[in-house]
GROMACS .gro file of C-alpha atoms in nm:
model
  366
    1UNK     CA    1  -2.360  -7.207  -3.076
    2UNK     CA    2  -2.454  -7.446  -3.306
    3UNK     CA    3  -2.505  -7.280  -3.685
    4UNK     CA    4  -2.813  -7.317  -3.736
    5UNK     CA    5  -2.887  -7.583  -4.006
    6UNK     CA    6  -3.256  -7.640  -3.963
    7UNK     CA    7  -3.537  -7.578  -4.147
    8UNK     CA    8  -3.456  -7.405  -4.514
    9UNK     CA    9  -3.096  -7.461  -4.477
   10UNK     CA   10  -3.134  -7.792  -4.314
   11UNK     CA   11  -3.323  -7.874  -4.666
   12UNK     CA   12  -3.033  -7.664  -4.836
   13UNK     CA   13  -2.749  -7.902  -4.648
   14UNK     CA   14  -2.951  -8.234  -4.715
   15UNK     CA   15  -2.973  -8.132  -5.129
   16UNK     CA   16  -2.629  -8.068  -5.129
   17UNK     CA   17  -2.537  -8.420  -4.986
   18UNK     CA   18  -2.797  -8.573  -5.261
   19UNK     CA   19  -2.610  -8.354  -5.515
   20UNK     CA   20  -2.295  -8.477  -5.416
   21UNK     CA   21  -2.346  -8.870  -5.343
   22UNK     CA   22  -2.600  -8.904  -5.647
   23UNK     CA   23  -2.842  -9.038  -5.387
   24UNK     CA   24  -3.051  -8.996  -5.091
   25UNK     CA   25  -2.885  -8.928  -4.775
   26UNK     CA   26  -3.013  -8.997  -4.467
   27UNK     CA   27  -3.075  -8.710  -4.247
   28UNK     CA   28  -3.032  -8.835  -3.925
   29UNK     CA   29  -2.664  -8.928  -4.005
   30UNK     CA   30  -2.557  -8.564  -3.951
   31UNK     CA   31  -2.682  -8.587  -3.604
   32UNK     CA   32  -2.561  -8.921  -3.578
   33UNK     CA   33  -2.200  -8.969  -3.398
   34UNK     CA   34  -2.210  -9.326  -3.334
   35UNK     CA   35  -2.339  -9.394  -3.652
   36UNK     CA   36  -2.072  -9.166  -3.894
   37UNK     CA   37  -1.710  -9.092  -3.862
   38UNK     CA   38  -1.564  -9.216  -3.537
   39UNK     CA   39  -1.781  -9.517  -3.607
   40UNK     CA   40  -1.599  -9.589  -3.910
   41UNK     CA   41  -1.208  -9.410  -3.809
   42UNK     CA   42  -0.978  -9.370  -3.584
   43UNK     CA   43  -0.864  -9.021  -3.476
   44UNK     CA   44  -0.413  -8.984  -3.484
   45UNK     CA   45  -0.218  -8.681  -3.497
   46UNK     CA   46  -0.270  -8.321  -3.611
   47UNK     CA   47  -0.068  -8.231  -3.965
   48UNK     CA   48  -0.258  -7.907  -3.998
   49UNK     CA   49  -0.438  -7.650  -3.894
   50UNK     CA   50  -0.602  -7.358  -4.002
   51UNK     CA   51  -0.829  -7.054  -3.903
   52UNK     CA   52  -1.202  -7.276  -3.890
   53UNK     CA   53  -1.040  -7.608  -3.949
   54UNK     CA   54  -0.754  -7.894  -3.834
   55UNK     CA   55  -0.656  -8.178  -4.053
   56UNK     CA   56  -0.525  -8.485  -3.881
   57UNK     CA   57  -0.410  -8.849  -3.953
   58UNK     CA   58  -0.723  -9.104  -3.944
   59UNK     CA   59  -0.741  -9.438  -3.955
   60UNK     CA   60  -0.984  -9.650  -4.142
   61UNK     CA   61  -1.112  -9.894  -3.842
   62UNK     CA   62  -1.220 -10.210  -4.105
   63UNK     CA   63  -0.900 -10.161  -4.314
   64UNK     CA   64  -0.646 -10.003  -4.132
   65UNK     CA   65  -0.587  -9.781  -4.368
   66UNK     CA   66  -0.416  -9.425  -4.352
   67UNK     CA   67  -0.600  -9.137  -4.457
   68UNK     CA   68  -0.621  -8.756  -4.389
   69UNK     CA   69  -0.926  -8.573  -4.250
   70UNK     CA   70  -1.017  -8.227  -4.302
   71UNK     CA   71  -1.255  -8.130  -3.931
   72UNK     CA   72  -1.386  -7.828  -4.055
   73UNK     CA   73  -1.555  -7.607  -3.741
   74UNK     CA   74  -1.918  -7.485  -3.847
   75UNK     CA   75  -2.039  -7.336  -3.484
   76UNK     CA   76  -1.993  -7.004  -3.398
   77UNK     CA   77  -1.802  -7.026  -3.099
   78UNK     CA   78  -1.497  -6.930  -3.228
   79UNK     CA   79  -1.565  -6.759  -3.541
   80UNK     CA   80  -1.900  -6.575  -3.671
   81UNK     CA   81  -2.198  -6.685  -3.752
   82UNK     CA   82  -2.092  -6.526  -4.151
   83UNK     CA   83  -1.783  -6.690  -4.079
   84UNK     CA   84  -1.917  -7.053  -4.025
   85UNK     CA   85  -2.202  -6.985  -4.323
   86UNK     CA   86  -1.865  -6.937  -4.517
   87UNK     CA   87  -1.679  -7.208  -4.397
   88UNK     CA   88  -1.956  -7.480  -4.454
   89UNK     CA   89  -2.018  -7.308  -4.798
   90UNK     CA   90  -1.628  -7.374  -4.856
   91UNK     CA   91  -1.616  -7.705  -4.746
   92UNK     CA   92  -1.989  -7.807  -4.914
   93UNK     CA   93  -1.861  -7.650  -5.254
   94UNK     CA   94  -1.476  -7.809  -5.200
   95UNK     CA   95  -1.647  -8.208  -5.157
   96UNK     CA   96  -1.872  -8.155  -5.460
   97UNK     CA   97  -1.620  -7.993  -5.714
   98UNK     CA   98  -1.365  -8.314  -5.582
   99UNK     CA   99  -1.646  -8.551  -5.655
  100UNK     CA  100  -1.661  -8.412  -6.051
  101UNK     CA  101  -1.307  -8.461  -6.092
  102UNK     CA  102  -1.327  -8.793  -5.872
  103UNK     CA  103  -1.056  -9.044  -6.074
  104UNK     CA  104  -0.763  -8.844  -6.201
  105UNK     CA  105  -0.401  -8.916  -6.102
  106UNK     CA  106  -0.281  -8.570  -5.990
  107UNK     CA  107  -0.594  -8.460  -5.799
  108UNK     CA  108  -0.611  -8.537  -5.444
  109UNK     CA  109  -0.882  -8.818  -5.402
  110UNK     CA  110  -1.201  -8.795  -5.218
  111UNK     CA  111  -1.251  -9.096  -5.023
  112UNK     CA  112  -1.525  -9.012  -4.749
  113UNK     CA  113  -1.759  -8.772  -4.599
  114UNK     CA  114  -1.905  -8.701  -4.313
  115UNK     CA  115  -2.133  -8.384  -4.224
  116UNK     CA  116  -2.261  -8.338  -3.861
  117UNK     CA  117  -2.406  -7.986  -3.704
  118UNK     CA  118  -2.131  -7.889  -3.564
  119UNK     CA  119  -1.894  -8.049  -3.787
  120UNK     CA  120  -1.818  -8.183  -4.128
  121UNK     CA  121  -1.538  -8.424  -4.184
  122UNK     CA  122  -1.366  -8.457  -4.517
  123UNK     CA  123  -1.205  -8.709  -4.575
  124UNK     CA  124  -0.874  -8.787  -4.847
  125UNK     CA  125  -0.608  -9.011  -4.945
  126UNK     CA  126  -0.293  -8.963  -4.724
  127UNK     CA  127  -0.017  -8.760  -4.811
  128UNK     CA  128   0.354  -8.843  -4.722
  129UNK     CA  129   0.409  -8.452  -4.713
  130UNK     CA  130   0.356  -8.117  -4.866
  131UNK     CA  131   0.535  -8.034  -5.175
  132UNK     CA  132   0.667  -7.762  -4.976
  133UNK     CA  133   0.825  -7.928  -4.730
  134UNK     CA  134   1.004  -8.118  -5.002
  135UNK     CA  135   1.146  -7.821  -5.151
  136UNK     CA  136   1.273  -7.667  -4.822
  137UNK     CA  137   1.471  -7.986  -4.775
  138UNK     CA  138   1.633  -7.960  -5.098
  139UNK     CA  139   1.652  -7.630  -5.126
  140UNK     CA  140   1.577  -7.639  -5.505
  141UNK     CA  141   1.502  -7.892  -5.755
  142UNK     CA  142   1.674  -8.027  -6.079
  143UNK     CA  143   1.519  -8.038  -6.421
  144UNK     CA  144   1.429  -8.366  -6.461
  145UNK     CA  145   1.236  -8.363  -6.114
  146UNK     CA  146   1.112  -8.000  -6.183
  147UNK     CA  147   0.985  -8.152  -6.506
  148UNK     CA  148   0.812  -8.460  -6.379
  149UNK     CA  149   0.633  -8.266  -6.110
  150UNK     CA  150   0.534  -7.981  -6.402
  151UNK     CA  151   0.422  -8.275  -6.611
  152UNK     CA  152   0.163  -8.424  -6.337
  153UNK     CA  153   0.059  -8.078  -6.242
  154UNK     CA  154  -0.013  -7.951  -6.595
  155UNK     CA  155  -0.203  -8.233  -6.684
  156UNK     CA  156  -0.417  -8.189  -6.349
  157UNK     CA  157  -0.485  -7.847  -6.437
  158UNK     CA  158  -0.584  -7.905  -6.789
  159UNK     CA  159  -0.822  -8.157  -6.635
  160UNK     CA  160  -0.939  -7.917  -6.381
  161UNK     CA  161  -1.023  -7.633  -6.672
  162UNK     CA  162  -1.155  -7.895  -6.896
  163UNK     CA  163  -1.471  -7.893  -6.680
  164UNK     CA  164  -1.421  -7.522  -6.623
  165UNK     CA  165  -1.311  -7.526  -6.336
  166UNK     CA  166  -1.037  -7.268  -6.185
  167UNK     CA  167  -0.857  -7.343  -5.856
  168UNK     CA  168  -0.753  -6.985  -5.762
  169UNK     CA  169  -0.472  -7.137  -5.480
  170UNK     CA  170  -0.239  -7.318  -5.651
  171UNK     CA  171   0.079  -7.254  -5.426
  172UNK     CA  172   0.367  -7.534  -5.310
  173UNK     CA  173   0.159  -7.621  -4.983
  174UNK     CA  174  -0.152  -7.711  -5.166
  175UNK     CA  175   0.067  -7.981  -5.399
  176UNK     CA  176   0.065  -8.266  -5.151
  177UNK     CA  177   0.324  -8.601  -5.199
  178UNK     CA  178   0.192  -8.931  -5.213
  179UNK     CA  179   0.421  -9.215  -5.215
  180UNK     CA  180   0.756  -9.025  -5.305
  181UNK     CA  181   0.742  -8.922  -5.646
  182UNK     CA  182   0.340  -8.878  -5.721
  183UNK     CA  183   0.170  -8.525  -5.678
  184UNK     CA  184  -0.145  -8.432  -5.619
  185UNK     CA  185  -0.303  -8.105  -5.668
  186UNK     CA  186  -0.537  -8.055  -5.300
  187UNK     CA  187  -0.706  -7.736  -5.112
  188UNK     CA  188  -1.058  -7.693  -5.350
  189UNK     CA  189  -1.170  -7.436  -5.074
  190UNK     CA  190  -1.152  -7.146  -5.317
  191UNK     CA  191  -1.218  -7.321  -5.675
  192UNK     CA  192  -1.507  -7.225  -5.860
  193UNK     CA  193  -1.740  -7.387  -6.130
  194UNK     CA  194  -1.753  -7.126  -6.407
  195UNK     CA  195  -2.011  -7.095  -6.650
  196UNK     CA  196  -1.935  -7.023  -7.032
  197UNK     CA  197  -1.774  -6.668  -7.111
  198UNK     CA  198  -1.781  -6.623  -6.694
  199UNK     CA  199  -1.517  -6.386  -6.523
  200UNK     CA  200  -1.472  -6.360  -6.114
  201UNK     CA  201  -1.354  -6.052  -5.959
  202UNK     CA  202  -1.319  -6.203  -5.625
  203UNK     CA  203  -0.963  -6.147  -5.430
  204UNK     CA  204  -0.863  -6.468  -5.299
  205UNK     CA  205  -0.540  -6.616  -5.281
  206UNK     CA  206  -0.217  -6.625  -5.169
  207UNK     CA  207  -0.009  -6.290  -5.251
  208UNK     CA  208   0.294  -6.455  -5.428
  209UNK     CA  209   0.107  -6.714  -5.640
  210UNK     CA  210  -0.198  -6.376  -5.714
  211UNK     CA  211  -0.161  -6.334  -6.099
  212UNK     CA  212  -0.177  -5.989  -6.246
  213UNK     CA  213  -0.536  -6.003  -6.401
  214UNK     CA  214  -0.674  -6.073  -6.004
  215UNK     CA  215  -0.467  -5.796  -5.865
  216UNK     CA  216  -0.626  -5.579  -6.097
  217UNK     CA  217  -0.987  -5.656  -5.951
  218UNK     CA  218  -0.856  -5.519  -5.629
  219UNK     CA  219  -0.684  -5.157  -5.766
  220UNK     CA  220  -0.926  -5.094  -6.059
  221UNK     CA  221  -1.315  -5.090  -6.030
  222UNK     CA  222  -1.294  -5.089  -6.402
  223UNK     CA  223  -1.086  -5.420  -6.425
  224UNK     CA  224  -1.296  -5.715  -6.621
  225UNK     CA  225  -1.215  -5.987  -6.452
  226UNK     CA  226  -0.992  -6.304  -6.462
  227UNK     CA  227  -1.073  -6.670  -6.532
  228UNK     CA  228  -0.862  -7.011  -6.554
  229UNK     CA  229  -0.569  -6.815  -6.695
  230UNK     CA  230  -0.462  -6.742  -6.318
  231UNK     CA  231  -0.373  -7.107  -6.242
  232UNK     CA  232  -0.110  -7.100  -6.515
  233UNK     CA  233   0.018  -6.778  -6.387
  234UNK     CA  234   0.027  -6.978  -6.066
  235UNK     CA  235   0.236  -7.285  -6.221
  236UNK     CA  236   0.479  -7.057  -6.334
  237UNK     CA  237   0.574  -6.920  -5.976
  238UNK     CA  238   0.561  -7.289  -5.832
  239UNK     CA  239   0.813  -7.349  -6.118
  240UNK     CA  240   1.031  -7.096  -6.106
  241UNK     CA  241   1.044  -7.172  -5.701
  242UNK     CA  242   1.105  -7.512  -5.772
  243UNK     CA  243   1.415  -7.491  -6.007
  244UNK     CA  244   1.554  -7.148  -5.826
  245UNK     CA  245   1.466  -7.222  -5.453
  246UNK     CA  246   1.352  -6.818  -5.470
  247UNK     CA  247   1.012  -6.696  -5.543
  248UNK     CA  248   0.988  -6.470  -5.861
  249UNK     CA  249   0.832  -6.203  -5.692
  250UNK     CA  250   0.930  -6.088  -5.336
  251UNK     CA  251   0.956  -5.721  -5.142
  252UNK     CA  252   0.919  -5.619  -4.784
  253UNK     CA  253   0.637  -5.410  -4.884
  254UNK     CA  254   0.344  -5.544  -4.984
  255UNK     CA  255   0.198  -5.279  -5.260
  256UNK     CA  256   0.548  -5.284  -5.441
  257UNK     CA  257   0.538  -5.660  -5.440
  258UNK     CA  258   0.221  -5.666  -5.585
  259UNK     CA  259   0.302  -5.352  -5.849
  260UNK     CA  260   0.583  -5.601  -5.943
  261UNK     CA  261   0.334  -5.890  -6.000
  262UNK     CA  262   0.135  -5.624  -6.195
  263UNK     CA  263   0.389  -5.546  -6.404
  264UNK     CA  264   0.556  -5.897  -6.453
  265UNK     CA  265   0.903  -5.770  -6.277
  266UNK     CA  266   1.139  -6.081  -6.222
  267UNK     CA  267   1.444  -6.147  -6.291
  268UNK     CA  268   1.667  -6.487  -6.382
  269UNK     CA  269   1.971  -6.401  -6.148
  270UNK     CA  270   2.308  -6.560  -6.267
  271UNK     CA  271   2.381  -6.734  -5.921
  272UNK     CA  272   2.095  -6.876  -5.940
  273UNK     CA  273   2.016  -6.948  -6.287
  274UNK     CA  274   2.305  -7.007  -6.499
  275UNK     CA  275   2.307  -7.378  -6.498
  276UNK     CA  276   1.940  -7.391  -6.589
  277UNK     CA  277   1.859  -7.463  -6.933
  278UNK     CA  278   1.707  -7.175  -7.175
  279UNK     CA  279   1.451  -7.395  -7.228
  280UNK     CA  280   1.313  -7.382  -6.856
  281UNK     CA  281   1.334  -7.011  -6.850
  282UNK     CA  282   1.106  -6.957  -7.166
  283UNK     CA  283   0.846  -7.186  -7.050
  284UNK     CA  284   0.850  -6.985  -6.688
  285UNK     CA  285   0.838  -6.640  -6.968
  286UNK     CA  286   0.527  -6.778  -7.109
  287UNK     CA  287   0.391  -6.902  -6.787
  288UNK     CA  288   0.462  -6.580  -6.623
  289UNK     CA  289   0.305  -6.335  -6.908
  290UNK     CA  290   0.088  -6.062  -6.820
  291UNK     CA  291  -0.137  -6.012  -7.102
  292UNK     CA  292  -0.351  -6.289  -7.039
  293UNK     CA  293  -0.418  -6.395  -7.385
  294UNK     CA  294  -0.073  -6.432  -7.403
  295UNK     CA  295  -0.011  -6.634  -7.127
  296UNK     CA  296   0.051  -7.051  -7.245
  297UNK     CA  297  -0.209  -7.270  -7.165
  298UNK     CA  298  -0.132  -7.573  -6.941
  299UNK     CA  299  -0.244  -7.779  -7.275
  300UNK     CA  300   0.011  -7.610  -7.478
  301UNK     CA  301   0.281  -7.648  -7.220
  302UNK     CA  302   0.283  -8.025  -7.218
  303UNK     CA  303   0.399  -7.987  -7.546
  304UNK     CA  304   0.659  -7.711  -7.466
  305UNK     CA  305   1.042  -7.892  -7.585
  306UNK     CA  306   1.140  -7.866  -7.243
  307UNK     CA  307   0.838  -8.090  -7.142
  308UNK     CA  308   0.950  -8.291  -7.388
  309UNK     CA  309   1.268  -8.273  -7.359
  310UNK     CA  310   1.503  -8.559  -7.138
  311UNK     CA  311   1.779  -8.378  -7.031
  312UNK     CA  312   1.825  -8.228  -6.710
  313UNK     CA  313   2.079  -7.944  -6.584
  314UNK     CA  314   2.204  -7.846  -6.293
  315UNK     CA  315   2.282  -8.142  -6.044
  316UNK     CA  316   2.082  -8.072  -5.703
  317UNK     CA  317   2.396  -8.220  -5.481
  318UNK     CA  318   2.607  -7.987  -5.604
  319UNK     CA  319   2.372  -7.659  -5.477
  320UNK     CA  320   2.536  -7.486  -5.181
  321UNK     CA  321   2.363  -7.477  -4.837
  322UNK     CA  322   2.069  -7.305  -4.712
  323UNK     CA  323   2.070  -6.926  -4.888
  324UNK     CA  324   1.937  -6.672  -4.617
  325UNK     CA  325   1.819  -6.458  -4.847
  326UNK     CA  326   1.539  -6.667  -4.941
  327UNK     CA  327   1.206  -6.624  -4.804
  328UNK     CA  328   1.140  -6.977  -4.695
  329UNK     CA  329   1.303  -6.914  -4.379
  330UNK     CA  330   1.321  -7.217  -4.096
  331UNK     CA  331   1.352  -6.957  -3.821
  332UNK     CA  332   1.011  -6.800  -3.899
  333UNK     CA  333   0.708  -6.911  -3.866
  334UNK     CA  334   0.446  -6.969  -4.100
  335UNK     CA  335   0.166  -6.731  -4.049
  336UNK     CA  336  -0.138  -6.720  -4.264
  337UNK     CA  337  -0.158  -6.421  -4.524
  338UNK     CA  338  -0.423  -6.463  -4.719
  339UNK     CA  339  -0.602  -6.149  -4.909
  340UNK     CA  340  -0.912  -6.196  -4.938
  341UNK     CA  341  -1.171  -6.002  -5.020
  342UNK     CA  342  -1.597  -6.076  -5.086
  343UNK     CA  343  -1.784  -5.747  -5.030
  344UNK     CA  344  -1.604  -5.456  -5.035
  345UNK     CA  345  -1.277  -5.304  -5.135
  346UNK     CA  346  -1.269  -5.134  -4.838
  347UNK     CA  347  -1.175  -5.499  -4.653
  348UNK     CA  348  -0.842  -5.549  -4.786
  349UNK     CA  349  -0.574  -5.235  -4.796
  350UNK     CA  350  -0.269  -5.280  -4.949
  351UNK     CA  351  -0.056  -5.025  -4.758
  352UNK     CA  352   0.297  -4.946  -4.935
  353UNK     CA  353   0.456  -4.862  -4.607
  354UNK     CA  354   0.341  -5.203  -4.478
  355UNK     CA  355   0.578  -5.519  -4.453
  356UNK     CA  356   0.523  -5.817  -4.602
  357UNK     CA  357   0.403  -6.086  -4.341
  358UNK     CA  358   0.721  -6.346  -4.319
  359UNK     CA  359   0.721  -6.625  -4.635
  360UNK     CA  360   0.421  -6.432  -4.765
  361UNK     CA  361   0.415  -6.756  -4.996
  362UNK     CA  362   0.403  -6.991  -4.673
  363UNK     CA  363   0.013  -7.024  -4.610
  364UNK     CA  364  -0.221  -7.277  -4.533
  365UNK     CA  365  -0.566  -7.268  -4.621
  366UNK     CA  366  -0.733  -7.599  -4.424
   0.00000   0.00000   0.00000
């Protein structure tokens, strides 16, 4: 079954595309495969896969330049009508936000967009790998390399937040590596355009990166909600993980891990952190601060003494081989573990006796 995109929904989709592209989009392009994506691009190998979408490498026929295309299924053959509509809404929202964020070097470049009644084709610049994969090979990064990456991430988040957009799913898998040393923020499917003073309460994201105020919305009906600051918390998790090779918050039982996050309970274990500078630890502590009003902003982080330093700490080449205690275990397959609650608190249960799925920090949201 094809998700209905006729009558009122047809008009809504066409209006979305007009808004996205800044000019009227011929509606027959929605139905013309020949004059659309497959005429302009040649599909190649799969490079990522999710529940309602797949990411493949593709070549532009005219230039032979490589790109990545996210193909989003908006039919109800493999998903419910509600899920299909949600996939459509998130994909259209992602494209619209990326158009608004176009041009920043730390934001993945949106190259093209082809909608059809059954699939949406979103074409991005091609990335050689995810930051997650790069870190897995290195085990952990030295301070100089981490600083270079964080510089780009802070600048990207500053730009996003200036536009009053919150990403809500920053993680190693959503940071792409372009040509070796440039990194870009990707996957804006959960991103949200905020109004002045607006707070969110829906629980979306990846467990190990969730901010305390996000979790409070699940645990407490009286929670005020959350805003842009959740992205800065996630950057703290990313920085901690890059420098140590371990995640700051991890427990086999979901509820205990969530409590650790809410209480900001993590530590700098001597065997992992003795060669890391106090400046790096201080910035992490400021990012992983539970009270939102005291948490450092990305704009402030760029001025932190550690970010302005040129010193490096431990040489990554001296790091011991793979530590079996790391949560990034190659032997375990990646399982999507996305805590998501859209309508009812009964949708998501955090059972104290339930064990966290393998690699809770490893989750793809294509």
